[in-house]
Structures are given as C-alpha cells and as structure tokens.
Short mmCIF file of C-alpha atoms and ligand atoms in Angstrom, two decimals:
data_model
loop_
_atom_site.label_atom_id
_atom_site.label_comp_id
_atom_site.label_asym_id
_atom_site.label_seq_id
_atom_site.Cartn_x
_atom_site.Cartn_y
_atom_site.Cartn_z
CA MET A 873 0.00 0.00 0.00
CA ALA A 874 2.67 2.43 1.04
CA ALA A 875 4.62 1.52 -2.07
CA GLU A 876 1.92 3.21 -4.14
CA LYS A 877 2.20 6.52 -2.32
CA LYS A 878 3.05 9.49 -4.45
CA ALA A 879 6.61 10.75 -4.15
CA SER A 880 5.30 14.08 -2.91
CA VAL A 881 3.85 12.57 0.26
CA LEU A 882 6.60 10.05 0.83
CA PRO A 883 9.25 11.48 3.16
CA GLN A 884 12.68 11.72 1.57
CA HIS A 885 14.57 11.26 4.81
CA VAL A 886 13.30 9.08 7.65
CA GLY A 887 14.99 8.72 11.04
CA ILE A 888 14.29 5.88 13.45
CA ILE A 889 15.30 5.76 17.11
CA MET A 890 15.48 2.04 17.81
CA ASP A 891 14.34 1.96 21.40
CA GLY A 892 12.76 -0.52 23.78
CA ASN A 893 14.98 -3.60 23.31
CA GLY A 894 15.68 -3.86 27.03
CA ARG A 895 12.00 -3.66 28.02
CA TRP A 896 11.08 -6.18 25.30
CA ALA A 897 13.54 -8.66 26.85
CA LYS A 898 12.44 -7.91 30.41
CA LYS A 899 8.81 -8.63 29.56
CA ARG A 900 9.94 -12.08 28.42
CA LEU A 901 12.24 -12.62 31.43
CA LEU A 902 15.21 -12.66 29.05
CA PRO A 903 18.56 -10.87 29.40
CA ARG A 904 18.76 -7.41 27.77
CA SER A 905 21.19 -8.87 25.23
CA ALA A 906 18.33 -11.00 23.83
CA GLY A 907 16.37 -7.79 23.28
CA HIS A 908 19.28 -6.26 21.41
CA ARG A 909 19.53 -9.35 19.23
CA ALA A 910 15.83 -9.19 18.39
CA GLY A 911 16.20 -5.46 17.74
CA ALA A 912 19.09 -6.02 15.34
CA GLN A 913 17.05 -8.59 13.45
CA ASN A 914 14.23 -6.12 13.10
CA PHE A 915 16.61 -3.41 11.94
CA ARG A 916 17.30 -5.65 8.96
CA THR A 917 13.62 -6.21 8.21
CA ILE A 918 12.66 -2.55 8.44
CA THR A 919 15.66 -1.36 6.45
CA ARG A 920 14.79 -3.67 3.59
CA TYR A 921 11.18 -2.55 3.76
CA CYS A 922 12.08 1.16 3.66
CA SER A 923 14.27 0.57 0.64
CA ARG A 924 11.42 -1.20 -1.18
CA VAL A 925 8.89 1.47 -0.32
CA GLY A 926 11.15 4.07 -1.95
CA ILE A 927 12.63 5.97 0.99
CA LYS A 928 15.79 7.73 -0.25
CA TYR A 929 17.57 8.36 3.06
CA LEU A 930 17.13 6.32 6.22
CA THR A 931 18.99 7.10 9.44
CA PHE A 932 18.98 4.64 12.33
CA TYR A 933 20.04 5.58 15.85
CA ALA A 934 21.93 2.49 16.94
CA PHE A 935 24.27 3.71 19.70
CA SER A 936 24.48 7.13 21.29
CA THR A 937 27.44 8.93 22.83
CA GLU A 938 25.54 8.50 26.14
CA ASN A 939 25.08 4.74 25.76
CA TRP A 940 28.70 4.16 26.90
CA SER A 941 27.39 4.80 30.42
CA ARG A 942 25.60 1.43 30.43
CA PRO A 943 27.08 -1.55 32.31
CA ALA A 944 30.29 -2.84 30.66
CA GLU A 945 28.66 -6.19 29.99
CA GLU A 946 25.83 -4.63 27.99
CA VAL A 947 28.18 -2.36 26.03
CA GLY A 948 30.49 -5.33 25.30
CA GLY A 949 27.51 -7.38 24.10
CA LEU A 950 26.40 -4.57 21.80
CA MET A 951 29.88 -4.33 20.28
CA HIS A 952 29.79 -8.06 19.49
CA LEU A 953 26.38 -7.70 17.98
CA PHE A 954 27.49 -4.79 15.78
CA LYS A 955 30.34 -6.86 14.44
CA ASP A 956 28.14 -9.87 13.63
CA TYR A 957 25.45 -7.77 12.07
CA LEU A 958 27.69 -5.59 10.01
CA GLU A 959 29.18 -8.71 8.49
CA GLU A 960 25.89 -10.42 7.74
CA ALA A 961 23.13 -7.91 7.33
CA LEU A 962 25.13 -5.42 5.35
CA ARG A 963 25.96 -8.09 2.82
CA ASP A 964 22.20 -8.40 2.15
CA PHE A 965 21.89 -4.66 1.82
CA MET A 966 24.53 -4.71 -0.90
CA ASP A 967 22.25 -6.96 -2.92
CA GLU A 968 19.52 -4.38 -2.47
CA ASN A 969 21.63 -1.55 -3.85
CA ILE A 970 21.84 0.21 -0.45
CA ARG A 971 24.66 2.61 0.31
CA VAL A 972 25.77 2.45 3.94
CA ARG A 973 27.33 5.35 5.81
CA PHE A 974 28.30 5.62 9.46
CA ILE A 975 27.63 8.84 11.31
CA GLY A 976 29.24 9.49 14.67
CA ASP A 977 32.74 9.26 16.10
CA MET A 978 34.06 5.96 14.74
CA GLY A 979 37.31 6.53 16.66
CA GLY A 980 35.47 5.40 19.81
CA PHE A 981 35.22 1.82 18.53
CA SER A 982 37.77 -1.00 18.47
CA GLU A 983 40.18 -1.21 15.53
CA ASP A 984 38.44 -4.30 14.08
CA LEU A 985 35.05 -2.69 14.20
CA GLN A 986 36.40 0.48 12.59
CA ALA A 987 38.05 -1.56 9.84
CA LEU A 988 34.78 -3.37 9.23
CA MET A 989 32.87 -0.07 9.07
CA ARG A 990 35.34 1.33 6.56
CA ARG A 991 35.02 -1.81 4.46
CA VAL A 992 31.23 -1.63 4.45
CA GLU A 993 31.30 2.04 3.46
CA LYS A 994 33.84 1.39 0.73
CA GLU A 995 32.10 -1.65 -0.70
CA SER A 996 28.72 0.05 -0.82
CA ALA A 997 30.01 3.44 -2.00
CA GLY A 998 28.97 2.84 -5.62
CA LYS A 999 25.39 1.81 -4.74
CA THR A 1000 22.72 4.03 -6.18
CA GLY A 1001 19.66 3.10 -4.10
CA MET A 1002 18.70 4.16 -0.57
CA VAL A 1003 21.33 5.79 1.61
CA LEU A 1004 21.39 4.10 5.02
CA ASN A 1005 23.06 6.14 7.76
CA LEU A 1006 23.93 4.21 10.87
CA ALA A 1007 24.33 6.55 13.83
CA MET A 1008 26.85 4.89 16.09
CA ASN A 1009 28.68 6.68 18.89
CA TYR A 1010 26.55 9.54 17.63
CA GLY A 1011 25.31 12.55 19.60
CA GLY A 1012 23.72 15.67 18.13
CA ARG A 1013 25.70 17.92 20.45
CA ALA A 1014 28.95 16.15 19.63
CA GLU A 1015 28.16 16.54 15.92
CA LEU A 1016 27.51 20.28 16.29
CA SER A 1017 30.64 20.85 18.37
CA ARG A 1018 32.63 18.95 15.78
CA ALA A 1019 31.19 21.19 13.05
CA ALA A 1020 32.29 24.28 15.00
CA ARG A 1021 35.77 22.80 15.42
CA LEU A 1022 36.11 21.93 11.72
CA PHE A 1023 34.99 25.39 10.70
CA ALA A 1024 37.45 27.00 13.14
CA GLU A 1025 40.22 24.92 11.57
CA ASP A 1026 39.21 26.12 8.11
CA VAL A 1027 39.25 29.73 9.32
CA GLN A 1028 42.64 29.25 10.93
CA ALA A 1029 44.02 27.76 7.72
CA GLY A 1030 42.66 30.70 5.71
CA ARG A 1031 40.17 28.58 3.73
CA ARG A 1032 37.18 30.43 5.26
CA ALA A 1033 36.37 33.75 6.91
CA PRO A 1034 34.23 33.95 10.11
CA GLY A 1035 31.53 35.82 8.17
CA ASP A 1036 31.08 32.82 5.83
CA MET A 1037 29.18 30.93 8.51
CA ASP A 1038 25.46 30.73 7.86
CA GLU A 1039 22.60 28.22 7.69
CA GLU A 1040 23.76 26.96 4.30
CA LEU A 1041 27.35 26.42 5.33
CA LEU A 1042 26.95 24.88 8.76
CA PRO A 1043 25.28 21.64 7.53
CA GLN A 1044 28.24 21.09 5.23
CA TYR A 1045 30.26 20.39 8.37
CA LEU A 1046 27.79 17.79 9.66
CA TYR A 1047 28.08 14.03 9.17
CA THR A 1048 25.02 14.25 6.93
CA ALA A 1049 26.56 16.84 4.57
CA GLY A 1050 24.85 16.79 1.20
CA GLN A 1051 21.76 14.96 2.49
CA PRO A 1052 18.30 16.48 2.98
CA ASP A 1053 17.03 17.36 6.47
CA LEU A 1054 14.91 14.81 8.28
CA ASP A 1055 11.26 14.77 7.17
CA LEU A 1056 9.93 12.09 9.50
CA LEU A 1057 11.22 10.94 12.87
CA ILE A 1058 9.86 7.68 14.26
CA ARG A 1059 10.41 6.63 17.86
CA PRO A 1060 8.91 3.43 19.17
CA SER A 1061 9.02 2.34 22.86
CA GLY A 1062 6.69 4.99 24.27
CA GLU A 1063 9.39 7.59 25.00
CA GLN A 1064 8.75 10.96 23.42
CA ARG A 1065 12.13 12.64 23.23
CA LEU A 1066 15.05 13.10 20.85
CA SER A 1067 17.76 11.76 23.15
CA ASN A 1068 20.38 13.87 21.34
CA PHE A 1069 19.52 12.53 17.85
CA LEU A 1070 20.02 14.75 14.76
CA LEU A 1071 19.42 18.06 16.55
CA TRP A 1072 20.08 20.26 13.53
CA GLN A 1073 18.50 17.97 10.93
CA CYS A 1074 15.23 17.60 12.92
CA ALA A 1075 14.44 21.34 12.93
CA TYR A 1076 11.25 20.80 10.85
CA ALA A 1077 10.83 17.03 11.08
CA GLU A 1078 7.41 15.52 11.75
CA PHE A 1079 7.50 13.32 14.86
CA VAL A 1080 5.58 10.06 15.10
CA PHE A 1081 5.75 8.14 18.37
CA PHE A 1082 4.61 4.55 18.93
CA ASP A 1083 3.82 2.64 22.11
CA ILE A 1084 5.47 -0.41 20.61
CA LEU A 1085 8.86 -1.78 21.66
CA TRP A 1086 11.35 -1.76 18.78
CA PRO A 1087 11.65 -5.56 18.32
CA ASP A 1088 7.84 -5.65 17.88
CA PHE A 1089 7.75 -2.79 15.35
CA ARG A 1090 6.48 -4.22 12.05
CA PRO A 1091 6.44 -3.03 8.41
CA GLN A 1092 2.71 -2.28 8.94
CA ASP A 1093 3.72 0.16 11.70
CA LEU A 1094 6.04 1.88 9.26
CA ASP A 1095 3.14 2.12 6.79
CA LYS A 1096 1.09 3.69 9.56
CA ALA A 1097 3.83 6.26 10.23
CA LEU A 1098 3.96 7.07 6.51
CA GLU A 1099 0.20 7.55 6.46
CA ILE A 1100 0.33 9.88 9.46
CA TYR A 1101 3.15 11.79 7.80
CA ALA A 1102 1.17 12.15 4.56
CA SER A 1103 -1.79 13.53 6.51
CA ARG A 1104 0.24 16.23 8.25
CA GLN A 1105 0.35 19.78 7.00
CA ARG A 1106 3.91 21.08 7.03
CA ARG A 1107 4.11 24.84 7.19
CA PHE A 1108 7.78 25.65 7.80
CA GLY A 1109 6.77 28.87 9.50
CA GLY A 1110 4.52 30.00 6.69
CA VAL A 1111 0.73 30.03 6.55
C1 LIG B 771 17.66 0.64 22.41
O1 LIG B 771 17.01 -0.14 23.37
C2 LIG B 771 19.02 0.08 22.04
C3 LIG B 771 20.14 0.95 22.38
C4 LIG B 771 20.05 2.11 22.97
C5 LIG B 771 21.45 0.48 22.04
P1 LIG B 771 17.25 0.08 24.91
O2 LIG B 771 18.38 -0.79 25.34
O3 LIG B 771 17.40 1.52 25.24
O4 LIG B 771 15.90 -0.48 25.51
P2 LIG B 771 15.12 0.09 26.77
O5 LIG B 771 14.85 1.53 26.49
O6 LIG B 771 16.00 -0.11 27.95
O7 LIG B 771 13.88 -0.73 26.82
C1 LIG B 772 18.34 6.47 22.41
O1 LIG B 772 17.81 5.49 23.26
C2 LIG B 772 19.61 5.96 21.78
C3 LIG B 772 19.45 4.87 20.83
C4 LIG B 772 18.33 4.28 20.50
C5 LIG B 772 20.66 4.44 20.21
P1 LIG B 772 18.13 5.53 24.82
O2 LIG B 772 17.39 4.37 25.42
O3 LIG B 772 19.59 5.55 25.05
O4 LIG B 772 17.51 6.92 25.25
P2 LIG B 772 17.04 7.44 26.68
O5 LIG B 772 18.14 7.11 27.64
O6 LIG B 772 15.78 6.70 27.01
O7 LIG B 772 16.81 8.90 26.49
MG1 LIG B 773 16.06 2.99 25.75
#
C-alpha cells in the first residue's frame, strides 16, 4: 500500500530511534542482550522494507554517545552484535543496492570494528539506491561541536572567513553533509524525546511516536507512520 504513495507525500529522509529492546527482553524474562539481538534482526527487516517502499535516506540511531554509560557487559555485548550484524546484514543490503554510511565518532570503537565499518562504506560506495546512515557513537551535540571545530580549523588555515558561517554552510560540516534534512522521525518504545539525535537535521521534522517496543515494530507500523506523515500539514513557518 505504502509503495503506491506518491513521491510528494513520501518522506525523503526518515529517522528511526530504535528503542525498547531492554524492556522487550524484560517482559519475556530474558537478558537485555536477547532484546538487542531481536532489535538487530528487526533493523534488517525494516531497512529492507524502507528501501522497497522508496525511501531515499534512512537514518537509524543504533548507539548514542551517552550509551557508553551502560554496564560494561551490555556495552560489550552490543559491540559483538554490531560486528556480527555488520558482516551479515550489510551483505544483504549490498544486494539491495543500499549505500551504507556511518555517522558518529568511529574513533570510539575497536580497531576491528572500525576496519569493518570502513570496508562496508567502501564496498557500498557505488550503490545508487537508498542511503542508510547508521548513527553509532553519535550525539547531536557532539556533531555540532565537531562542526564548530572543523569550521574554526578552516578559518585558521585561511580557507574560510568567520563571516562565511550561515545556515547553508553549517550543515556542510555535519556528518550528513549533502543529504536532505529529516522529514519524518519515528520513535517506538513509548518515549517521546530526541535523546540527542540529529538536533540540527530535525528542525522541521514531523514526529511520530509509537507505544510499541522496537523488536515488535512491524512493516505495517512503518506504513502507519507514513500515512500519518502524509496527513500532516507542514508549514515551515509559513501560513
Ligand atoms: C535501544 O534499546 C538500544 C540501544 C540504545 C542500544 P534500549 O536498550 O534503550 O531499551 P530500553 O529503552 O531499555 O527498553
Ligand atoms: C536512544 O535510546 C539511543 C538509541 C536508541 C541508540 P536511549 O534508550 O539511550 O535513550 P534514553 O536514555 O531513554 O533517552
Ligand atoms: Mg532505551
């Protein structure tokens, strides 16, 4: 059904905050790691679905700069999961013509994981379908401070003048440079907050929240979010 939507009502850029894995596991008396595994599986399903529906840019929040504060065992488990999933799932995405990019500070991860991320980016660089951004060790504030730092370096090197900075230039220093702003933000799990996700890019995004835990979020729920999005009137400050 959603596949038949007109391009005009289909969001170009969708962001998803994958949340609720821990509560999903708790409800089943399972360890949190089982919730993360189920969440990772669902990430694969929903990514493939978004690509088929015709979404051009999809950004998933997978690990925030704040998530390092979780118990070492949980963080360690997530790192293992990232490695397994990057190997497997991203190979499928290649078959689907998906270009994968990582947004966040990759330097925070182990050397093997960084090497794997670079490989995935390199191998999918020529793909012409959906762009899939994986936000890992990502924080909106960290991204904006990094942009300020990069601009300051350009000024210091004489490549830019302070007066060059404006709303057109700043996004060129973000991880998402060259990509459109977010149109639709989806957060399952019942929480209704950004949690430091894409602060700049969400300026005029439409928010759709679900009382569903991420591992239970189905393609039909994505259709529902697309329908809600299509029914919204976006005004961008106008009338
Ligand atoms: C999201 O699920 C996954 C990550 C943040 C890595 P949570 O682990 O936050 O699940 P809840 O919110 O505790 O249920
Ligand atoms: C946001 O979820 C981060 C990711 C989904 C990667 P959190 O579970 O970390 O957010 P809070 O702590 O509820 O705000
Ligand atoms: Mg959470």
